[in-house]
Coordinates of C-alpha atoms and ligand atoms in Angstrom, one line a residue:
X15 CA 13.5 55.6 26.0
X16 CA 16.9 56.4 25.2
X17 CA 18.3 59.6 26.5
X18 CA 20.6 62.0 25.7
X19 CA 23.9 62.8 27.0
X20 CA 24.6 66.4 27.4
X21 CA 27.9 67.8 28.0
X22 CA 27.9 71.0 30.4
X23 CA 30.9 73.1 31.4
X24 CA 31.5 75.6 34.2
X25 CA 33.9 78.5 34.6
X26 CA 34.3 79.0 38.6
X27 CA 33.4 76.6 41.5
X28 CA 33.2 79.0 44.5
X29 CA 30.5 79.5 46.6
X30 CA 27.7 79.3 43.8
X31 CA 29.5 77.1 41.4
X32 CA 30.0 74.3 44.5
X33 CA 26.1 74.2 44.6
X34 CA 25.6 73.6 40.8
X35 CA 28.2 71.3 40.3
X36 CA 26.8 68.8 43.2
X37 CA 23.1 69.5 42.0
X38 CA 23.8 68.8 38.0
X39 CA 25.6 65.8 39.4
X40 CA 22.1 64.5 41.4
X41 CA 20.3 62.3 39.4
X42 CA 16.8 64.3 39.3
X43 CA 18.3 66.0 36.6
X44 CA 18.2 62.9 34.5
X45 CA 14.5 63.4 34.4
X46 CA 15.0 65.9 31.9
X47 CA 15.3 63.3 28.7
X48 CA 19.0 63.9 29.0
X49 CA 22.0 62.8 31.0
X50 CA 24.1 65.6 32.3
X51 CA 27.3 65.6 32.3
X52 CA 29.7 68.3 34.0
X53 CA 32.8 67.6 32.2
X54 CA 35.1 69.9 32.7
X55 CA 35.5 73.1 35.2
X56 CA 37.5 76.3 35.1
X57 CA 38.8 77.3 38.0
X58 CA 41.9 79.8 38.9
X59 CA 43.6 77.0 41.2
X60 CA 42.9 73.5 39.9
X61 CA 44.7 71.9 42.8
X62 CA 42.8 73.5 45.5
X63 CA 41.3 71.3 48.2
X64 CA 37.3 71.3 47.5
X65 CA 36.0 69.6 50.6
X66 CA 32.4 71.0 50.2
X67 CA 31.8 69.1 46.5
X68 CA 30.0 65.6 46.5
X69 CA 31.7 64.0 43.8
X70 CA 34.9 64.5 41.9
X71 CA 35.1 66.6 39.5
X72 CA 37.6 67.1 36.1
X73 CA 39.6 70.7 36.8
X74 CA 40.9 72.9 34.2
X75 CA 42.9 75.7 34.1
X76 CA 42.5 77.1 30.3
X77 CA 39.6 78.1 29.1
X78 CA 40.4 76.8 25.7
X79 CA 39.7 73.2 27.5
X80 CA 35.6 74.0 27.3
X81 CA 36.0 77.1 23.9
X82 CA 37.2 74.1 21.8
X83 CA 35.3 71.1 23.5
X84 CA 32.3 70.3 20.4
X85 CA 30.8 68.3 23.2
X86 CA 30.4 70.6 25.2
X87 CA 26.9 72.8 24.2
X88 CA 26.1 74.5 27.9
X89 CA 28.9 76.8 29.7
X90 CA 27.5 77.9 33.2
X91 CA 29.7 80.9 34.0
X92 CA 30.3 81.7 37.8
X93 CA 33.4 83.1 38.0
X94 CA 32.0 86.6 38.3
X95 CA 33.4 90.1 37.5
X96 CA 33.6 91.7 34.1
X97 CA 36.9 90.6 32.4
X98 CA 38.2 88.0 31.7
X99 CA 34.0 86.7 32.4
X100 CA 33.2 89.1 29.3
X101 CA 35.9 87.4 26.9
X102 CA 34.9 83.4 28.7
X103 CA 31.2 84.4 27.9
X104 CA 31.7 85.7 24.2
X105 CA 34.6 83.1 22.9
X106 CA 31.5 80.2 24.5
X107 CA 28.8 81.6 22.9
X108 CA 30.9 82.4 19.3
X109 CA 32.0 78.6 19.4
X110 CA 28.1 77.7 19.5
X111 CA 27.3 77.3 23.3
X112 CA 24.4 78.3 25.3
X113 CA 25.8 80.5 28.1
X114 CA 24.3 80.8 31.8
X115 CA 26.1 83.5 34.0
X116 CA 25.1 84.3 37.7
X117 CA 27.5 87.4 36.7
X118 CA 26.0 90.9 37.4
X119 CA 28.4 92.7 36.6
X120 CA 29.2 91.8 33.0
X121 CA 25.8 91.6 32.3
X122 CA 25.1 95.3 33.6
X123 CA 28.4 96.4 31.9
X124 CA 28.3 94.3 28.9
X125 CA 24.5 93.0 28.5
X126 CA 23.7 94.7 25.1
X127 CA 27.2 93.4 23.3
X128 CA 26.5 90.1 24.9
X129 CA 23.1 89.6 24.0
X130 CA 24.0 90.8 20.4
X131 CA 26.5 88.2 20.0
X132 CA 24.0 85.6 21.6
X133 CA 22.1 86.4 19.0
X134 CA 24.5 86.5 15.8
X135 CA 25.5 83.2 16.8
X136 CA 22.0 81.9 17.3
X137 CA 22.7 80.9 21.0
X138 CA 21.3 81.6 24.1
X139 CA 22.2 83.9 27.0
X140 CA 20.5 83.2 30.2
X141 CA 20.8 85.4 33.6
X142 CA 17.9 84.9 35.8
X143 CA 20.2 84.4 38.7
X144 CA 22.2 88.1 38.3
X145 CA 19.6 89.9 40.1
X146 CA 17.6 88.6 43.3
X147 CA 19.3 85.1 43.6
X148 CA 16.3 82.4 44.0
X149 CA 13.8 85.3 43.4
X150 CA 12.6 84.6 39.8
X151 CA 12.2 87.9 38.9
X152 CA 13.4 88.4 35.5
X153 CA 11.7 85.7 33.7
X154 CA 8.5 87.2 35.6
X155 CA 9.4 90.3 34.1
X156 CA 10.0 89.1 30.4
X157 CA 7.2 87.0 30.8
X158 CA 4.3 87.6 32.8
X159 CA 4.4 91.7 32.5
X160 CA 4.1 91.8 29.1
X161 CA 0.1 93.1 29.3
X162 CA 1.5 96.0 31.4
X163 CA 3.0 99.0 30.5
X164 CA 5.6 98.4 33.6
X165 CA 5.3 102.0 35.9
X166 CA 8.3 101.2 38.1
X167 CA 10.6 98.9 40.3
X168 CA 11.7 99.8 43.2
X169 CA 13.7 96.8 45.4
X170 CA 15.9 96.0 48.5
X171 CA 18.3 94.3 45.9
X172 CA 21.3 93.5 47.8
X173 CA 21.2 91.2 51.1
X174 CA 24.7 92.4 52.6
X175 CA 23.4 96.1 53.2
X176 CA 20.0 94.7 54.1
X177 CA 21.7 92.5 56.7
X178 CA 24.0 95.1 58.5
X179 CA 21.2 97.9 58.5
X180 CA 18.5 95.3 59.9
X181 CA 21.0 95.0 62.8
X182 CA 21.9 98.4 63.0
X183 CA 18.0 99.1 63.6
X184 CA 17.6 96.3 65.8
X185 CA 20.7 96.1 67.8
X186 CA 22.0 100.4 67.9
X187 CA 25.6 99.1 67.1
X188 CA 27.6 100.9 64.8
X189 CA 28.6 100.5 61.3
X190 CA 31.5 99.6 61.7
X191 CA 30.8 96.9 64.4
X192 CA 28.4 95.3 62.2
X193 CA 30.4 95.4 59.1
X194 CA 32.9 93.3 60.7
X195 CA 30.5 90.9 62.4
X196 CA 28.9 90.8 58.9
X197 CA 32.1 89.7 57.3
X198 CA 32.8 87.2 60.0
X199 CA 29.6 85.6 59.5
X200 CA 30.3 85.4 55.4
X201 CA 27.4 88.2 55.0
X202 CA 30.2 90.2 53.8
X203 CA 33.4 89.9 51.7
X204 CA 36.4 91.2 52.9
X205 CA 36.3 93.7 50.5
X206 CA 32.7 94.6 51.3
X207 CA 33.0 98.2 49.1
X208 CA 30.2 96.7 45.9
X209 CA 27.9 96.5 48.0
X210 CA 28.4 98.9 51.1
X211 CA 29.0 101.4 48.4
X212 CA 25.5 100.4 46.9
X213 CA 27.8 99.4 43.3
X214 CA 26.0 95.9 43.3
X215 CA 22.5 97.2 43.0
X216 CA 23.2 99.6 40.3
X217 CA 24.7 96.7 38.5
X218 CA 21.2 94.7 39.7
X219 CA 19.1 97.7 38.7
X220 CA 20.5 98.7 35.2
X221 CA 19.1 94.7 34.5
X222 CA 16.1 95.2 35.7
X223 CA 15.8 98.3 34.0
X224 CA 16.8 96.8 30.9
X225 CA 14.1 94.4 30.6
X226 CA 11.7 96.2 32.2
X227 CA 11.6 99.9 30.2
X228 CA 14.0 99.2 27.2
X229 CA 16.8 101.6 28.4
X230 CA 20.5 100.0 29.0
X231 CA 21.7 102.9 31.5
X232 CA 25.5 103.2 32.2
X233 CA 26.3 102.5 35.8
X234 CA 26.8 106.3 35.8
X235 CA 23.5 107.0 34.5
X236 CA 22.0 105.7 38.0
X237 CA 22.2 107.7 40.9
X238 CA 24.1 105.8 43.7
X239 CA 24.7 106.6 46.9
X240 CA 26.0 103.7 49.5
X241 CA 25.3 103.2 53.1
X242 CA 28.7 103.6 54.8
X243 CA 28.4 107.0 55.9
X244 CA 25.2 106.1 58.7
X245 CA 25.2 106.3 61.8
X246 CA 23.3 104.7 64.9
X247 CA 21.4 107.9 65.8
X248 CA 19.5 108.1 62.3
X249 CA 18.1 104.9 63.1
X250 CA 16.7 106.1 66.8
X251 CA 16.0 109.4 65.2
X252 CA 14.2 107.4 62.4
X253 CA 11.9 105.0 64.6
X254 CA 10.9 107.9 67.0
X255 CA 9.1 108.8 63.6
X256 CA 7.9 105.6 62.6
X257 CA 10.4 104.8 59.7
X258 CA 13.4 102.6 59.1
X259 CA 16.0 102.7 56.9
X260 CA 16.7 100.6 53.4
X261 CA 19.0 101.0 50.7
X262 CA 16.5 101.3 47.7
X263 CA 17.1 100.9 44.3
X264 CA 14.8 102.3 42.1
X265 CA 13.6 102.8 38.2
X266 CA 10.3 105.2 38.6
X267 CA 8.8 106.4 35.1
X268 CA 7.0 110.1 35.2
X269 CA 5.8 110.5 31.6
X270 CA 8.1 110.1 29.1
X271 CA 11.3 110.4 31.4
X272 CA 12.8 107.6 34.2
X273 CA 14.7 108.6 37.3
X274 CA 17.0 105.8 38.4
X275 CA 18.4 105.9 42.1
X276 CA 20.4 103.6 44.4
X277 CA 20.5 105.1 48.3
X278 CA 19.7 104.7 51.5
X279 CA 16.0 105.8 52.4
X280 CA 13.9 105.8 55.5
X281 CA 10.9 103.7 54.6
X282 CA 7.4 104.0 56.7
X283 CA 7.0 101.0 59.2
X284 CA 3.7 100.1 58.0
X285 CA 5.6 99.5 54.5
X286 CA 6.1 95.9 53.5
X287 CA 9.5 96.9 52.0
X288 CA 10.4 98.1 56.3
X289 CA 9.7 94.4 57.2
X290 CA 12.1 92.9 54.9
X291 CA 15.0 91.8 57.1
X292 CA 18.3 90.5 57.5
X293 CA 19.9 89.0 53.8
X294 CA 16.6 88.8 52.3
X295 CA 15.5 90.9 48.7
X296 CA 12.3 92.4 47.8
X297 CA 11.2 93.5 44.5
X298 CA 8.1 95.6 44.0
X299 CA 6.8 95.8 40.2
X300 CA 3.9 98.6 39.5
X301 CA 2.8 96.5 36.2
X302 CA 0.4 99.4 35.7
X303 CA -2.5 97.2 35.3
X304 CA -1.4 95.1 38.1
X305 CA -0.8 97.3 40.4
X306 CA 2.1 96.8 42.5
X307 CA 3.2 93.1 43.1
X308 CA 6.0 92.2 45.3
X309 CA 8.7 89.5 45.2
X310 CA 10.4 88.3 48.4
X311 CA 12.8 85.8 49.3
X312 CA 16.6 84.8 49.7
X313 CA 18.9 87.4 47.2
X314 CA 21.9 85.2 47.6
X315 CA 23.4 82.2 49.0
X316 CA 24.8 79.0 47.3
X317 CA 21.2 77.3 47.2
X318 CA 18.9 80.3 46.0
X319 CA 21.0 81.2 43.5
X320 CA 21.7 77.3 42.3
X321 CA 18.4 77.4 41.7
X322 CA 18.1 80.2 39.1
X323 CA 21.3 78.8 37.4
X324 CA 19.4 75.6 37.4
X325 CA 16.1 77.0 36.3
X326 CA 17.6 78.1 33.6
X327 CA 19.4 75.3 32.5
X328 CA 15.8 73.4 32.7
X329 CA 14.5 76.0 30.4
X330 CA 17.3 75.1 27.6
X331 CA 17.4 71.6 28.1
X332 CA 13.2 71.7 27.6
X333 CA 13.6 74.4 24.6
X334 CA 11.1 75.9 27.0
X335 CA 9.4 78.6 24.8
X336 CA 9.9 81.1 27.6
X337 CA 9.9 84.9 25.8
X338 CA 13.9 85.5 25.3
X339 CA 15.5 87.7 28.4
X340 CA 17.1 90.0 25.7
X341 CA 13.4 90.8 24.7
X342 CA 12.1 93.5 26.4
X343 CA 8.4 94.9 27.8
X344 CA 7.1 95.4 24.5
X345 CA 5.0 98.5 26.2
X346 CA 8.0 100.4 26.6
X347 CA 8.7 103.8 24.2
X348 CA 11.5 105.8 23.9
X349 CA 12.3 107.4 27.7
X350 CA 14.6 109.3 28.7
X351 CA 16.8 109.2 32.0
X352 CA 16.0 112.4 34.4
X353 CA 18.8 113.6 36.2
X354 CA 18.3 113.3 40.0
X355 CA 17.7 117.2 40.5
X356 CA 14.4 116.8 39.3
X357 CA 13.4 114.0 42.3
X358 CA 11.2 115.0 44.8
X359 CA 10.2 113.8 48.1
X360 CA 10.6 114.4 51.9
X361 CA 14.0 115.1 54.0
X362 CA 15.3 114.3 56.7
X363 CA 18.2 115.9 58.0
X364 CA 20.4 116.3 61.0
X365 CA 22.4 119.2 62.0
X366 CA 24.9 119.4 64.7
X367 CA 24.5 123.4 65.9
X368 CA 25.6 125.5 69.1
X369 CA 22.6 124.9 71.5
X370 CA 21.2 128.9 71.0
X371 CA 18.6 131.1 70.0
X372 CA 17.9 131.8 66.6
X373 CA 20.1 128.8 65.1
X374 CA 17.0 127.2 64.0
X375 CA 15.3 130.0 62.5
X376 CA 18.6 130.9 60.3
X377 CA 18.1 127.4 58.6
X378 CA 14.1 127.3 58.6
X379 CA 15.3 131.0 56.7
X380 CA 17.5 129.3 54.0
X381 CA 15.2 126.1 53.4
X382 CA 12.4 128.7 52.9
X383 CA 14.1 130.9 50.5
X384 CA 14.8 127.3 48.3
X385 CA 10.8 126.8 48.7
X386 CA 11.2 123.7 51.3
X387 CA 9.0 124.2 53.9
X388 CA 9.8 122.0 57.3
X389 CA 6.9 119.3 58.3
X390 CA 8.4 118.4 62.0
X391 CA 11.9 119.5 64.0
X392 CA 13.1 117.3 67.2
X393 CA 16.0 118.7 69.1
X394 CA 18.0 116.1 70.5
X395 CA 21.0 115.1 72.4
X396 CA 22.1 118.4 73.8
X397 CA 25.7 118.5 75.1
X398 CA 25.9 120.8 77.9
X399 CA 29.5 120.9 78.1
X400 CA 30.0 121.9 74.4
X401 CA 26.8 123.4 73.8
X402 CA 26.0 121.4 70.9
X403 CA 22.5 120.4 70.2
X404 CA 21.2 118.2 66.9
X405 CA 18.7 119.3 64.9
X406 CA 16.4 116.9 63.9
X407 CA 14.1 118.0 60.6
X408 CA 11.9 116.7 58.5
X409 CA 10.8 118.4 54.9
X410 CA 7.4 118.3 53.2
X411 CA 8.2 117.0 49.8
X412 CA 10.8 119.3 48.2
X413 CA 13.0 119.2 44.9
X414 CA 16.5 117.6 44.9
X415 CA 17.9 120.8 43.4
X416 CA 16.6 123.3 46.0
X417 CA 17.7 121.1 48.8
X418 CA 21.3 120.6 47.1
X419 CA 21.4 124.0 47.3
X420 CA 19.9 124.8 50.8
X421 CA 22.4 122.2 52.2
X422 CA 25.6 123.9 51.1
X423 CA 24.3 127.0 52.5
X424 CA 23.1 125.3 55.7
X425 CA 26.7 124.1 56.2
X426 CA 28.3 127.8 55.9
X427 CA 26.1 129.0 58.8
X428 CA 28.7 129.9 61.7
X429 CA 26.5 128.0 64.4
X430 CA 26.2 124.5 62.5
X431 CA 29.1 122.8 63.3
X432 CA 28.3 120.0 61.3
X433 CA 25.6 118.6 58.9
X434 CA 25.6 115.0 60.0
X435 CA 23.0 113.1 57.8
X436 CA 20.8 114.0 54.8
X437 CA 18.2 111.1 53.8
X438 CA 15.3 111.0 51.6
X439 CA 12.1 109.9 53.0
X440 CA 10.8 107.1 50.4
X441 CA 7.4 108.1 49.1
X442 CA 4.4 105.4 48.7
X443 CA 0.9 106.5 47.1
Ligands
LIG517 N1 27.5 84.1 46.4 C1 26.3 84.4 46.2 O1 25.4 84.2 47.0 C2 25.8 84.9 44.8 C3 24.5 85.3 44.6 C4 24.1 85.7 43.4 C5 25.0 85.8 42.3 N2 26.3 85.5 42.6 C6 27.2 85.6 41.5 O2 27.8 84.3 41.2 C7 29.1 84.4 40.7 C8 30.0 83.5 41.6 O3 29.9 84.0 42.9 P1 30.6 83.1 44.1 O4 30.2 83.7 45.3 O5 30.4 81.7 43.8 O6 32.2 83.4 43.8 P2 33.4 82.8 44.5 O7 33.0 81.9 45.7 O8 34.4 83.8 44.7 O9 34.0 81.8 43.4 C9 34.6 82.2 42.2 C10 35.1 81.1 41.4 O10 35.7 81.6 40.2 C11 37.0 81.0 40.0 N3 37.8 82.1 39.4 C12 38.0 83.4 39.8 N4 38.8 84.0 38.9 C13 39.1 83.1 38.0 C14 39.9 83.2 36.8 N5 40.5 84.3 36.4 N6 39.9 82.1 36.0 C15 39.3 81.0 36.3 N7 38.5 80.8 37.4 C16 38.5 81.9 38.2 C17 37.5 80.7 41.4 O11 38.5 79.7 41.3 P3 39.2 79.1 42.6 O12 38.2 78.2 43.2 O13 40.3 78.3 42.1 O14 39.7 80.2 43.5 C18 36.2 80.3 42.1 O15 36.1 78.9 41.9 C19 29.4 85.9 40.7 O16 29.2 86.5 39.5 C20 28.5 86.5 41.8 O17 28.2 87.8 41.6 C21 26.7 85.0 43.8

């Protein structure tokens, strides 16, 4: 049988783009009725040195070279960030070509005017590989939720925070010791503040949430806090009462609103999310007729992600009648986002106070008057030099608002010197 030559091109040959270039250009491909090509790749530097590729490839520095190429019908885009990725992504798709993108952050920031122009131009716009690297989440979500009315997703989304608090909790070093091991080891990029700041899984949860409940938040819409201010004592603190700590990012519906939030969380031991370690991603999906399902596996890396890149360019090349990624949950009706003062769920908190009487009654006082009433207090590591004790308290299940509230007031009390950490406990039925 005779097959068909396809033309692909790529915009970026990094990390990710290394990968696919060396896997389009194996022969198991082939099998796919059509020869693939990778003719021509944008990069910033054509004349760099790429020891890591298997076979040569034809460099270009102007995008125009694959925008006005008729043979070319598939541009993989894995360049990432949101400009000039946004203007590479629309000008391909305009001039006719199927688009794949790896590329978070356009797709969070630009999704809906991307996936409109797909559209107009009758092309398609693929991005399994945004969120979860090899973890095929998003076609699972377009595709094999659509009998549920989806309930919520709540994930371990990005592998470099997962990685450095894994060791924090395993090793008691400090932030800042493992963020620089972490970058060292390529866990990290040197500018590490996406994801340390927890700005990568907003972008990786306003996806999800696209597909999964209709609603294309801002970035702003989602709550985000990142886990750079931690320290090593919340993790001892943490296990003496049998939790860890994850950054979380979550989408959780309660009636007709959702409540998106990206922070660090301690998570009960017994959890499956606590025993996801090192780089690795979990997703958990309550499908409400499914229940809660979990997805594991690698979230990055140049081989995991390849793989979504290249699952998707399987789908196109098959015309695979997979449901479209712009189409979403068809259970979904109109929601809207709650702000984060209406969350609820348990505290922990530690307070730095002068080691005397009465200190913890003034702030079992103030959390009283806001209605939080305290489940447990451990007071530990008293300095007897400076008199200093910390306060170690947990909450029952409280509202964000009231404990907003209580905090500030906590902090004015003469004898707390400091108010060193404030995490939510993460709540499982
Ligand atoms: N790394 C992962 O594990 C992973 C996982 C999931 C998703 N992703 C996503 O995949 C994409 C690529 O990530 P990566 O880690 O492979 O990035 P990377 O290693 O930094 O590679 C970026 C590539 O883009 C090229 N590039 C950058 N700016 C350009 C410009 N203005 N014009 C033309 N080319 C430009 C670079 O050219 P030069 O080579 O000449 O410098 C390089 O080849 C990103 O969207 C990322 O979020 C990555």
């Amino acid at each position: 049988m005779n097959k068909k030559r396809l033309q692909l091109g790529m915009i970026g040959c990094g990390v990710v783009g290394t990968a696919v270039a060396n896997l389009v250009s194996d022969s198991t491909l082939n099998s796919f009725n059509e020869i693939v090509d990778l003719k021509s790749i944008l990069v910033k530097n054509p004349t760099k040195e790429r020891t890591n590729l298997l076979m040569t490839q034809n460099f270009v520095s102007d995008i125009n070279k694959i925008v006005e190429d008729d043979e070319i019908t598939i541009v993989i885009e894995l360049m990432g960030g949101e400009n000039p990725a946004f203007d590479y992504i629309s000008r391909c798709l305009k001039s006719g070509k199927h688009v794949i993108t790896a590329n978070k952050e356009v797709i969070s920031k630009k999704g809906s005017e991307l996936v409109s122009i797909a559209k107009h131009a009758g092309r398609e716009l693929k991005y399994e590989a945004s969120v979860g690297g090899g973890i095929p989440i998003l076609s699972s979500l377009s595709n094999d939720f659509s009998a549920n009315p989806i309930q919520g997703i709540r994930a371990i989304i990005n592998g470099t925070t997962n990685y450095i608090l894994t060791r924090m909790d395993n090793e008691e070093s400090s932030f800042e010791d493992v963020l620089k091991d972490a970058q060292n080891l390529g866990y990290a990029e040197s500018d590490p503040s996406d994801d340390i700041e927890g700005t990568d899984a907003v972008y990786k949860l306003s996806i999800l949430t696209r597909l999964a409940f209709d609603v294309a938040p801002t970035t702003s819409d989602i709550h985000k806090e990142g886990i750079n201010g931690i320290k090593q004592k919340e993790f001892r603190y943490s296990r003496e009462l049998g939790f860890t700590i994850k950054l979380i990012a979550s989408a959780q519906k309660r009636s007709d609103k959702l409540l998106l939030r990206v922070h660090p969380a301690l998570i009960p031991k017994e959890i499956p999310m606590a025993n996801v370690n090192g780089a690795f991603n979990m997703v958990e999906i309550d499908g409400g007729l499914t229940g809660p399902l979990w997805f594991q596996g690698a979230g990055a890396g140049p081989n995991p992600t390849a793989s979504a890149v290249l699952s998707d360019l399987m789908s196109i090349l098959e015309g695979r009648n997979r449901i479209d990624q712009t189409i979403v949950n068809n259970h979904t009706e109109l929601l809207q986002l709650a702000p984060m003062d209406d969350y609820r769920c348990r505290y922990y908190l530690r307070v730095t106070v002068n080691d005397k009487a009465g200190v913890l009654a003034a702030i079992a006082t103030i959390l009283g008057e806001r209605d939080i009433s305290i489940l447990s207090v451990l007071q530990k590591d008293t300095d007897s030099k400076l008199k200093h004790a910390d306060l170690v308290i947990m909450t029952h299940e409280s509202k964000e608002k009231n404990m907003k509230a209580a905090v500030s007031e906590i902090k004015a009390l003469l004898d707390v010197i400091n108010l060193d950490s404030l995490l939510r406990v993460e709540e499982y039925s």
